[in-house]
mmCIF file of C-alpha atoms in Angstrom:
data_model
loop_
_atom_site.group_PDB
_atom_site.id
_atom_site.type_symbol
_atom_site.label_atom_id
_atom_site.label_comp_id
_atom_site.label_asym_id
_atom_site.label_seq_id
_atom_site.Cartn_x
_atom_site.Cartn_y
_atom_site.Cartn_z
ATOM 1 C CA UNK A 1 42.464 -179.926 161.122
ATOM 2 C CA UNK A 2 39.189 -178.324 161.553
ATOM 3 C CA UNK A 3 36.436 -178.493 164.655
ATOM 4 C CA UNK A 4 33.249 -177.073 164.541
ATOM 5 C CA UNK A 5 32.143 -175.323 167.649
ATOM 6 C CA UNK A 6 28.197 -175.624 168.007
ATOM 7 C CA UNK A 7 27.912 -171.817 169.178
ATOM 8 C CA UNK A 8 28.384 -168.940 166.598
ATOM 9 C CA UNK A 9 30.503 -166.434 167.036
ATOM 10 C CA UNK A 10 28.042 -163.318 167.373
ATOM 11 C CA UNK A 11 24.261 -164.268 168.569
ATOM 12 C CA UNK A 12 21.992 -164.388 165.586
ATOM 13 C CA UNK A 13 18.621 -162.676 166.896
ATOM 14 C CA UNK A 14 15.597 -162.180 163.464
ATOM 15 C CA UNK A 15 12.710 -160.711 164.557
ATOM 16 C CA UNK A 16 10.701 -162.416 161.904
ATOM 17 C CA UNK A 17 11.156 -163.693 157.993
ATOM 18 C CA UNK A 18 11.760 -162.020 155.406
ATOM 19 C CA UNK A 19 12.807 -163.802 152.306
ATOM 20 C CA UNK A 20 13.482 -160.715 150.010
ATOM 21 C CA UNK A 21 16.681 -159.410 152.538
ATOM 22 C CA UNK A 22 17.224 -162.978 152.898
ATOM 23 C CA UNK A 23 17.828 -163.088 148.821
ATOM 24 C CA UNK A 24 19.752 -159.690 149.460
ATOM 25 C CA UNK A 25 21.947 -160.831 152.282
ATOM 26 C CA UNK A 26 23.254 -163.677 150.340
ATOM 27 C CA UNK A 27 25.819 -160.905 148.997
ATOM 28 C CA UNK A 28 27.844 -162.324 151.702
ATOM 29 C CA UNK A 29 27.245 -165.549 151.566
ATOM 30 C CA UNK A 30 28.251 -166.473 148.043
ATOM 31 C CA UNK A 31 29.665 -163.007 146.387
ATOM 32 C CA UNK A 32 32.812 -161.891 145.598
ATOM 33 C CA UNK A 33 32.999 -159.909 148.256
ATOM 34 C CA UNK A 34 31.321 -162.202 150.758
ATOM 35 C CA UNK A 35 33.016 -164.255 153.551
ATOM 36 C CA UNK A 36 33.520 -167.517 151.595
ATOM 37 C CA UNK A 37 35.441 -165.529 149.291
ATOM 38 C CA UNK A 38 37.790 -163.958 152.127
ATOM 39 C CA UNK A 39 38.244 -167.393 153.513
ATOM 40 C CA UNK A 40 39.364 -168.745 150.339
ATOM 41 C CA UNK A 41 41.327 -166.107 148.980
ATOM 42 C CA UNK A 42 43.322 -165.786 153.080
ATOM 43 C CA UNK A 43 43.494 -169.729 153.393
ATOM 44 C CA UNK A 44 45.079 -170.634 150.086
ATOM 45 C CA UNK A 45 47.200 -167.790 150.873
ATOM 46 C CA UNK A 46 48.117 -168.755 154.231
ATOM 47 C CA UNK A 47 48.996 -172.548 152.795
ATOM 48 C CA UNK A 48 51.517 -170.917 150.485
ATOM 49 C CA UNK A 49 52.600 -168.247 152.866
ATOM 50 C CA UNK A 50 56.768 -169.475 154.220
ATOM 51 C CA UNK A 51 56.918 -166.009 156.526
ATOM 52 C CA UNK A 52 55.693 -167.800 159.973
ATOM 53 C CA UNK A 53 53.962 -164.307 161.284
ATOM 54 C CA UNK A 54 52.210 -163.854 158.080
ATOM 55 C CA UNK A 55 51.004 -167.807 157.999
ATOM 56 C CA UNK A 56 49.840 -167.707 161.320
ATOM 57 C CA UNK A 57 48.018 -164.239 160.567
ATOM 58 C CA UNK A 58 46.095 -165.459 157.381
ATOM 59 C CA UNK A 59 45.025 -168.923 158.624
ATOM 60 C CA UNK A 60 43.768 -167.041 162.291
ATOM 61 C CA UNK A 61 41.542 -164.487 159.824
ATOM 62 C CA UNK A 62 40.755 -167.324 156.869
ATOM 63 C CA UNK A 63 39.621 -169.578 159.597
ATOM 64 C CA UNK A 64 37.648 -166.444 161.424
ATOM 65 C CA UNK A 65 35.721 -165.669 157.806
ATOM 66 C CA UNK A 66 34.644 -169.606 158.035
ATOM 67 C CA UNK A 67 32.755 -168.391 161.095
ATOM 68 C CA UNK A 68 31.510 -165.155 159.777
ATOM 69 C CA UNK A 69 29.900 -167.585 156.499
ATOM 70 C CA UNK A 70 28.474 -169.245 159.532
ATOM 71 C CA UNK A 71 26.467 -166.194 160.907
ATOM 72 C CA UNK A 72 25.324 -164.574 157.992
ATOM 73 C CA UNK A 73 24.346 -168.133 156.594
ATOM 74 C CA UNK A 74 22.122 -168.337 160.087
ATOM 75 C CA UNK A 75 20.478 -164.962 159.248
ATOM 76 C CA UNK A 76 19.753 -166.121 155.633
ATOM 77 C CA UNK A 77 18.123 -169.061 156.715
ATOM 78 C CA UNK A 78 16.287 -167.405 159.803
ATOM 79 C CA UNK A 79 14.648 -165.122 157.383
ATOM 80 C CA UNK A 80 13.752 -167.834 155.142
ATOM 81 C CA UNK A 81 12.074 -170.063 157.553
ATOM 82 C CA UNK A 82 8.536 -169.329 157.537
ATOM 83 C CA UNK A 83 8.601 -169.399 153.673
ATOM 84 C CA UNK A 84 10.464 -172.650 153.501
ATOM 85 C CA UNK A 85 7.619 -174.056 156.231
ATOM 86 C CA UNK A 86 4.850 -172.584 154.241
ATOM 87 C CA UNK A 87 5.975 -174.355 150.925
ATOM 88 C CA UNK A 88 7.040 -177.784 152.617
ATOM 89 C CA UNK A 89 3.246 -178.218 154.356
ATOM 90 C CA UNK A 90 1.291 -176.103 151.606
ATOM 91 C CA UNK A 91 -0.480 -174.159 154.252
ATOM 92 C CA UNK A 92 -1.233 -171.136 152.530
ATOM 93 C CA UNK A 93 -3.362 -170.433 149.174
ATOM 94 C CA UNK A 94 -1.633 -170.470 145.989
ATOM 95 C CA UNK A 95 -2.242 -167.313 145.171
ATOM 96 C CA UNK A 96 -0.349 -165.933 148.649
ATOM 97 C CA UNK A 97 2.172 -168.477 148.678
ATOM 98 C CA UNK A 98 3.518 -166.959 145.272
ATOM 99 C CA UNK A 99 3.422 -163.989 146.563
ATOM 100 C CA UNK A 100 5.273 -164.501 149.403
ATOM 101 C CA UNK A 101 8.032 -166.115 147.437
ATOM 102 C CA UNK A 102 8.608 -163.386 144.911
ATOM 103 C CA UNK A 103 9.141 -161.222 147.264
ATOM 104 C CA UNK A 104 11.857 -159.677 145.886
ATOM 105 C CA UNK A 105 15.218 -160.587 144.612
ATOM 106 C CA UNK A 106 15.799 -164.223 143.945
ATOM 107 C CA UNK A 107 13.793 -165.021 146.673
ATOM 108 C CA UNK A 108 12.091 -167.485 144.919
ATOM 109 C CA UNK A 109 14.876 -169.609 143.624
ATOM 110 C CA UNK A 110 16.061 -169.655 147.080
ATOM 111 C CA UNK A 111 12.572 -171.268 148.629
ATOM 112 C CA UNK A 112 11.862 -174.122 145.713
ATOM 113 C CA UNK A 113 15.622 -174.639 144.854
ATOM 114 C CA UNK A 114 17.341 -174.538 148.188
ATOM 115 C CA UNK A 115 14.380 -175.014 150.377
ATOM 116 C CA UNK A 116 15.345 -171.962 152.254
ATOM 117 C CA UNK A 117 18.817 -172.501 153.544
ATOM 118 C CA UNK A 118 21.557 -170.326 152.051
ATOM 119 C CA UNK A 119 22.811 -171.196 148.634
ATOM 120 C CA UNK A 120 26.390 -170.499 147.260
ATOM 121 C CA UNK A 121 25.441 -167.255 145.235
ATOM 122 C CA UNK A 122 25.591 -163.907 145.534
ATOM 123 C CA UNK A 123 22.094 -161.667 145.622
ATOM 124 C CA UNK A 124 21.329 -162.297 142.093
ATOM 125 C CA UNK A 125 21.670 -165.824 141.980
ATOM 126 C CA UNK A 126 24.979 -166.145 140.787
ATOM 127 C CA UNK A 127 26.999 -169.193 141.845
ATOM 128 C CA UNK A 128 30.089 -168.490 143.654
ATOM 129 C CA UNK A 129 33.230 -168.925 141.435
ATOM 130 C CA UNK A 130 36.777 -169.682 142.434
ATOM 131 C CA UNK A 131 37.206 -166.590 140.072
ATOM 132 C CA UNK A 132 36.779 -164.501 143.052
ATOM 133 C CA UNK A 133 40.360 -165.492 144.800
ATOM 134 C CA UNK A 134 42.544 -162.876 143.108
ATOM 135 C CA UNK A 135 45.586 -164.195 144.799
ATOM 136 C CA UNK A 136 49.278 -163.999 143.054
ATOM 137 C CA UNK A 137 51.680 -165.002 145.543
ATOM 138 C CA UNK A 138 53.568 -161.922 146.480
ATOM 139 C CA UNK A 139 52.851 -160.782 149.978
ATOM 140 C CA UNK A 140 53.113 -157.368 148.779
ATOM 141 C CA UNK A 141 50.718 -157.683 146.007
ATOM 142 C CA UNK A 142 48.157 -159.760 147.657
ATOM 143 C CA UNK A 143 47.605 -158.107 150.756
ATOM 144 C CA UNK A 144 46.622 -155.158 149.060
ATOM 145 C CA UNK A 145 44.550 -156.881 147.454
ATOM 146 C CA UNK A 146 43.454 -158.371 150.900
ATOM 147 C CA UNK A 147 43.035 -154.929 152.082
ATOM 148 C CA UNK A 148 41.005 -153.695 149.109
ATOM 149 C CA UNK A 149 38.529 -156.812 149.709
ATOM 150 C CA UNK A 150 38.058 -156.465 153.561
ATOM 151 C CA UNK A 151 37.086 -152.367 152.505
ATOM 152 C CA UNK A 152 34.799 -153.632 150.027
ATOM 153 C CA UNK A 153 33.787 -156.057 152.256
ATOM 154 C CA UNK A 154 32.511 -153.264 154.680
ATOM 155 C CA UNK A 155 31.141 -151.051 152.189
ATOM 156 C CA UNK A 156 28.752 -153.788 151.387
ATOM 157 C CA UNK A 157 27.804 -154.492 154.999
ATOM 158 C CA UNK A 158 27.124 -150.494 155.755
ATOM 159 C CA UNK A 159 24.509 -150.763 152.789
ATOM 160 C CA UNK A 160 23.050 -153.930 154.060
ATOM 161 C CA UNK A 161 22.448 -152.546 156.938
ATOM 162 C CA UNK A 162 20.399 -149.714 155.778
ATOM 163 C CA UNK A 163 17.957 -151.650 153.985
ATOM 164 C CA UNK A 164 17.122 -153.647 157.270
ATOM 165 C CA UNK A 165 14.827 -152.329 160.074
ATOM 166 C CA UNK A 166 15.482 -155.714 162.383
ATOM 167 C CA UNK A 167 17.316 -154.440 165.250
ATOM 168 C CA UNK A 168 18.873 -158.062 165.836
ATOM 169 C CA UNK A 169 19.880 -158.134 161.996
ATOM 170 C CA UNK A 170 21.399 -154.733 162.511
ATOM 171 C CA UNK A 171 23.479 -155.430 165.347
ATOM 172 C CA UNK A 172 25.296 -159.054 163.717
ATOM 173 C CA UNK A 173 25.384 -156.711 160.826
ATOM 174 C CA UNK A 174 27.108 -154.097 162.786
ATOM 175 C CA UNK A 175 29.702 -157.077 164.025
ATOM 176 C CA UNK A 176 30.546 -158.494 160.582
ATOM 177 C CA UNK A 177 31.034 -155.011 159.375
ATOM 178 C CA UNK A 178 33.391 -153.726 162.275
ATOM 179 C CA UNK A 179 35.217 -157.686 162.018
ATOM 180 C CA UNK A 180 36.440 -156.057 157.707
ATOM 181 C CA UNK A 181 37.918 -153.067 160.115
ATOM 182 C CA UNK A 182 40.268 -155.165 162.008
ATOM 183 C CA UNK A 183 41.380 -157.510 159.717
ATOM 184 C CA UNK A 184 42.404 -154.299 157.154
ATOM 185 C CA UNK A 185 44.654 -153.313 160.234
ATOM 186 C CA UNK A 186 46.098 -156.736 160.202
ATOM 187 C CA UNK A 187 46.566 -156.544 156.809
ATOM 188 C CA UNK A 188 47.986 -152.699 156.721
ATOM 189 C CA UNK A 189 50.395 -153.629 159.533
ATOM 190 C CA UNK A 190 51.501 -156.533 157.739
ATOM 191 C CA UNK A 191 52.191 -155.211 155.208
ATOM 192 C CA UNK A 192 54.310 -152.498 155.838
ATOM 193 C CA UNK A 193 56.048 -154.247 157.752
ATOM 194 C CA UNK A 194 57.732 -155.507 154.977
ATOM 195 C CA UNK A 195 60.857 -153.202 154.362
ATOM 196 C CA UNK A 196 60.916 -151.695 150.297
ATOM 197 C CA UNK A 197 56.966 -153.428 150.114
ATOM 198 C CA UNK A 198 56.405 -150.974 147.202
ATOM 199 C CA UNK A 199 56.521 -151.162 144.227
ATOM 200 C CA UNK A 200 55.515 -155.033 144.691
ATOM 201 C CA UNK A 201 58.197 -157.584 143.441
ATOM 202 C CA UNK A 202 61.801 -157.685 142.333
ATOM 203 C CA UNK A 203 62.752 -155.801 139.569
ATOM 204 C CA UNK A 204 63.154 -152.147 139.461
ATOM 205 C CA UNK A 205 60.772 -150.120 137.328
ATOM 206 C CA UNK A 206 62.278 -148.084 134.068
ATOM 207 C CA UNK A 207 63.034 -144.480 135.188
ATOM 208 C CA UNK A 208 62.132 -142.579 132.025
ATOM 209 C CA UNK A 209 58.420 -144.118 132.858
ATOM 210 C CA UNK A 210 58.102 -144.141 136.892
ATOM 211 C CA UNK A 211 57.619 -140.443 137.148
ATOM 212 C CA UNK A 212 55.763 -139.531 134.047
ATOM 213 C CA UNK A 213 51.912 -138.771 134.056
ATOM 214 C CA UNK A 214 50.060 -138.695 130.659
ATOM 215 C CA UNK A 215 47.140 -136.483 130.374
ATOM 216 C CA UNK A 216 45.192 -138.796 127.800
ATOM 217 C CA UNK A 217 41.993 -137.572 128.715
ATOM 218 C CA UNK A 218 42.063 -133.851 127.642
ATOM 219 C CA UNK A 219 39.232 -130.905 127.662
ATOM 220 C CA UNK A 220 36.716 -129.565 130.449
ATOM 221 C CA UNK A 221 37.092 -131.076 133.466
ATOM 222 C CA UNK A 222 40.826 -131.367 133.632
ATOM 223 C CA UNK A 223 41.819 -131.714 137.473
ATOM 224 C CA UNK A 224 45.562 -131.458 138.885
ATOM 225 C CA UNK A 225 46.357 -132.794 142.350
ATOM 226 C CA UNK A 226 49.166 -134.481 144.140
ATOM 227 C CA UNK A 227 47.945 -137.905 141.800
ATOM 228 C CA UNK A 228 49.091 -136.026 138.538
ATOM 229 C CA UNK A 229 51.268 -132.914 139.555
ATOM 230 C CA UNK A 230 53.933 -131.455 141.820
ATOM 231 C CA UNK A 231 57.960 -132.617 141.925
ATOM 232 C CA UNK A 232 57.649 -136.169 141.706
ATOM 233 C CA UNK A 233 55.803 -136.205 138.521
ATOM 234 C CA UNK A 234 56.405 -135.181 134.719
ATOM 235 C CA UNK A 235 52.971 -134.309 133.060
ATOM 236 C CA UNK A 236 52.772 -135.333 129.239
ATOM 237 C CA UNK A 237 50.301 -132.932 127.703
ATOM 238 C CA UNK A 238 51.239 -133.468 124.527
ATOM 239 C CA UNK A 239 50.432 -137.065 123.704
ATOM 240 C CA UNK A 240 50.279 -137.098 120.302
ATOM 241 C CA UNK A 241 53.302 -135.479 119.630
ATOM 242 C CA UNK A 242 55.040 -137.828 122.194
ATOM 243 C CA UNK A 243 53.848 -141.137 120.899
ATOM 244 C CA UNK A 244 55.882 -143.597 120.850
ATOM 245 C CA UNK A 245 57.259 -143.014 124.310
ATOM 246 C CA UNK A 246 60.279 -144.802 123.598
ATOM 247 C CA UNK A 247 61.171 -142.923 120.728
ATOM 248 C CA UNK A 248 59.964 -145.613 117.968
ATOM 249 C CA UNK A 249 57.473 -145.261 115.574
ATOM 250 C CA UNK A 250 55.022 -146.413 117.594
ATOM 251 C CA UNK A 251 54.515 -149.899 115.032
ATOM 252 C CA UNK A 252 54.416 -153.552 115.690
ATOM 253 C CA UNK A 253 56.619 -155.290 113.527
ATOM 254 C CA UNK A 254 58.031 -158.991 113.903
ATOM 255 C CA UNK A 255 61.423 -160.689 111.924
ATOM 256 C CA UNK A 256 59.341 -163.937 109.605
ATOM 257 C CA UNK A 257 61.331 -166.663 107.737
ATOM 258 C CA UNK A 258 61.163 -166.840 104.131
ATOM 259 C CA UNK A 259 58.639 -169.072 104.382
ATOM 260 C CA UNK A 260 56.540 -167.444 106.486
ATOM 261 C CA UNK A 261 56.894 -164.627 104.844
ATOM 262 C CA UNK A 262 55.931 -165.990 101.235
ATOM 263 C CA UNK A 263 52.906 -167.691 103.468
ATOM 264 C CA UNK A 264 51.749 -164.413 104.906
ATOM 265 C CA UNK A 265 52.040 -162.526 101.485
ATOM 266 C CA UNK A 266 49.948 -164.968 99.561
ATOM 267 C CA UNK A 267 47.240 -165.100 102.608
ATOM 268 C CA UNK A 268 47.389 -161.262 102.341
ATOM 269 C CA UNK A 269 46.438 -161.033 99.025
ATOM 270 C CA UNK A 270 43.866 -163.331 99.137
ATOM 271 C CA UNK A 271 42.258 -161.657 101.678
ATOM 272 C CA UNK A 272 42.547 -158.298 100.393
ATOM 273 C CA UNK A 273 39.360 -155.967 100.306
ATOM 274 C CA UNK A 274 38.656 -154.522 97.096
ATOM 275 C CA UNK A 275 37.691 -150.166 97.875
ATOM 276 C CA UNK A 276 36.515 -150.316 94.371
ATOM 277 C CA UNK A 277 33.789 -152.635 94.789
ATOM 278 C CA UNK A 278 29.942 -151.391 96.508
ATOM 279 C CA UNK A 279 27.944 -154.932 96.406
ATOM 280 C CA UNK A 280 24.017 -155.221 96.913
ATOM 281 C CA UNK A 281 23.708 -156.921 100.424
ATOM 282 C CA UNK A 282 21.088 -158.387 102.851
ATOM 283 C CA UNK A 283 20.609 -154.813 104.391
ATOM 284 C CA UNK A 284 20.057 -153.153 100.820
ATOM 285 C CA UNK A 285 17.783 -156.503 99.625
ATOM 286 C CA UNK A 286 15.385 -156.323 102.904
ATOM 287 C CA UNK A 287 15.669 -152.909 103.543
ATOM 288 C CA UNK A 288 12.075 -150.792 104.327
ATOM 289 C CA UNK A 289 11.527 -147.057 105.896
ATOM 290 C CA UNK A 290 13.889 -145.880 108.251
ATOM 291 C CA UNK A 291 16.736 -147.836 107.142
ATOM 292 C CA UNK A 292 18.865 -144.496 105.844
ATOM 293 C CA UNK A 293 21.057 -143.856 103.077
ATOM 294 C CA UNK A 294 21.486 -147.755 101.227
ATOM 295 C CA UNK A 295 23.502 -148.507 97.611
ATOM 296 C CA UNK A 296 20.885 -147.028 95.519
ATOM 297 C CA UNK A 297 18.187 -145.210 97.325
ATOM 298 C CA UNK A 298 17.537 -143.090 100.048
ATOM 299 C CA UNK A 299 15.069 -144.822 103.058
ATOM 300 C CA UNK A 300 15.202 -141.680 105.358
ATOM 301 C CA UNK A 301 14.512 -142.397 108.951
ATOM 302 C CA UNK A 302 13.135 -140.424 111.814
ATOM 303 C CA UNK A 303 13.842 -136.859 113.006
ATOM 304 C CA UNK A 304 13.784 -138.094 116.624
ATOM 305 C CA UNK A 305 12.692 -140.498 118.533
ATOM 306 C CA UNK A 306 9.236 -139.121 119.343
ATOM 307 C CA UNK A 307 8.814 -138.643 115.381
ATOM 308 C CA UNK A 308 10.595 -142.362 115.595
ATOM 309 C CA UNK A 309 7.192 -143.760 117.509
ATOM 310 C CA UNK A 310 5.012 -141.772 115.753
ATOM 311 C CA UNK A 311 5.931 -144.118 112.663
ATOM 312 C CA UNK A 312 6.411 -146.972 114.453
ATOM 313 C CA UNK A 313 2.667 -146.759 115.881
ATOM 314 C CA UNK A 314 1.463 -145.395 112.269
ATOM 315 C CA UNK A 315 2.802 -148.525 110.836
ATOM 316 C CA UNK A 316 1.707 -150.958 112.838
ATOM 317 C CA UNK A 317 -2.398 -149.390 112.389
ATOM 318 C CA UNK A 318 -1.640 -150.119 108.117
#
């Protein structure tokens, strides 16, 4: 059961509107990285969660992001008052009322839609999805996950917070941002401590694979580091040479009936291309200058693209 306490938990302070880093801010409203989104993802977990430390753990921080949706909700609509005033009583002239609300952003899908208050998107208007919870119930898999999200989570804050020069924006800025911090240590700590946490599930992996490093991306900028090299890895250079790794021939193949297989032979050939054959198509029937090399002739094209504009503008003065 849920209670709403009246007061937020960090004091909201906005100098003055500003609808554009209203339309901004609503990154953590209604994005995927945005406190809804940490609620979700830590209450559904929490619901499913039979450890009794890490229950208690992710309803205390889902709960906690319900209040953080709560103060950056407050700052989205602070900065969206005086625009949502101004197009409720019409008290300014057309032409600087639509300039106030395209601002910037989605600014003004946020005054004529929502009337100001915070909508469910992120800062381009996209609605939040239930996409967003990534959880798979394994402790091991989804707090990294949870830990990945509350990092992200902070990255987004720091840059937030950089495109704002209200002090009082800043500063319950400054609070969500530190608020990722400690719930990552919550996350870290419980995490490891579950014994064997890596790798994440039951079964073992296959030893000819766990060690092994494939160098698929060959040529200049080649890097080696403790990721790729050193005694607990086996570097493939040779890929080609190596492929299959399991020592097959590297082909998909599948054991058909007889009836399938009499299906799938005379589908085959009645699919079959024809090599042989070089019909006349659209492309060769509407083709003009520019269009290359075609079944019978030779359109050319342009030497580059300034040549490429040159006969674009010639064209269009015939």
């Amino acid at each position: 059961m849920f209670m709403h306490n009246k007061r937020l938990q960090y004091t909201v302070r906005v100098a003055e509107p500003n609808p554009a880093l209203a339309s901004l801010l609503l990154e953590q409203f209604g994005g995927p990285d945005g406190e809804l989104a940490a609620a979700m993802r830590y209450f559904t977990q929490g619901l499913a969660e039979d450890d009794p430390g890490r229950k208690d753990m992710l309803l205390d921080i889902a709960t906690e992001e319900l209040s953080h949706l709560e103060v950056i909700g407050s700052i989205v609509a602070m900065l969206n008052k005086g625009a949502k005033s101004n197009l409720s009583e019409a008290s300014m002239a057309e032409a600087d009322l639509y300039l106030s609300l395209n601002a910037g952003g989605n600014s003004h899908t946020q005054s004529l839609l929502y009337g100001g208050g915070p909508s469910l998107t992120n800062s381009s208007g996209v609605p939040w999805t239930a996409a967003y919870i990534d959880s798979r119930g394994d402790p091991t898999c989804d707090l990294r996950s949870n830990i990945a999200a509350e990092s992200r989570a902070k990255i987004v804050y720091e840059r937030l917070i950089n495109i704002s020069d209200d002090p009082g924006i800043k500063d319950a800025l400054g609070f969500l941002m530190t608020r990722e911090i400690a719930h990552q240590k919550s996350f870290e700590k419980a995490l490891y401590s579950i014994k064997d946490n890596f790798p994440p599930g039951k079964l073992p992996g296959l030893a000819p694979y766990a060690n092994l490093y494939v160098n698929t991306s060959q040529g200049e900028g080649d890097a080696s580091g403790p990721w790729n090299d050193g005694e607990q890895w086996e570097r493939l250079e040779d890929v080609e040479g190596n492929i299959a790794l399991d020592g097959g021939d590297g082909q998909a193949s599948i054991s058909l009936g007889d009836q399938q297989m009499e299906d799938y032979a005379a589908m085959s050939g009645r699919l079959k291309s024809d090599p042989t054959l070089n019909p006349v198509t659209g492309a060769d029937l509407g083709a003009g200058p520019g269009a290359g090399k075609l079944s019978d002739e030779d359109l050319g094209g342009a030497a580059d693209m300034a040549d490429a504009k040159a006969q674009a503008q010639a064209k269009s003065l015939l």
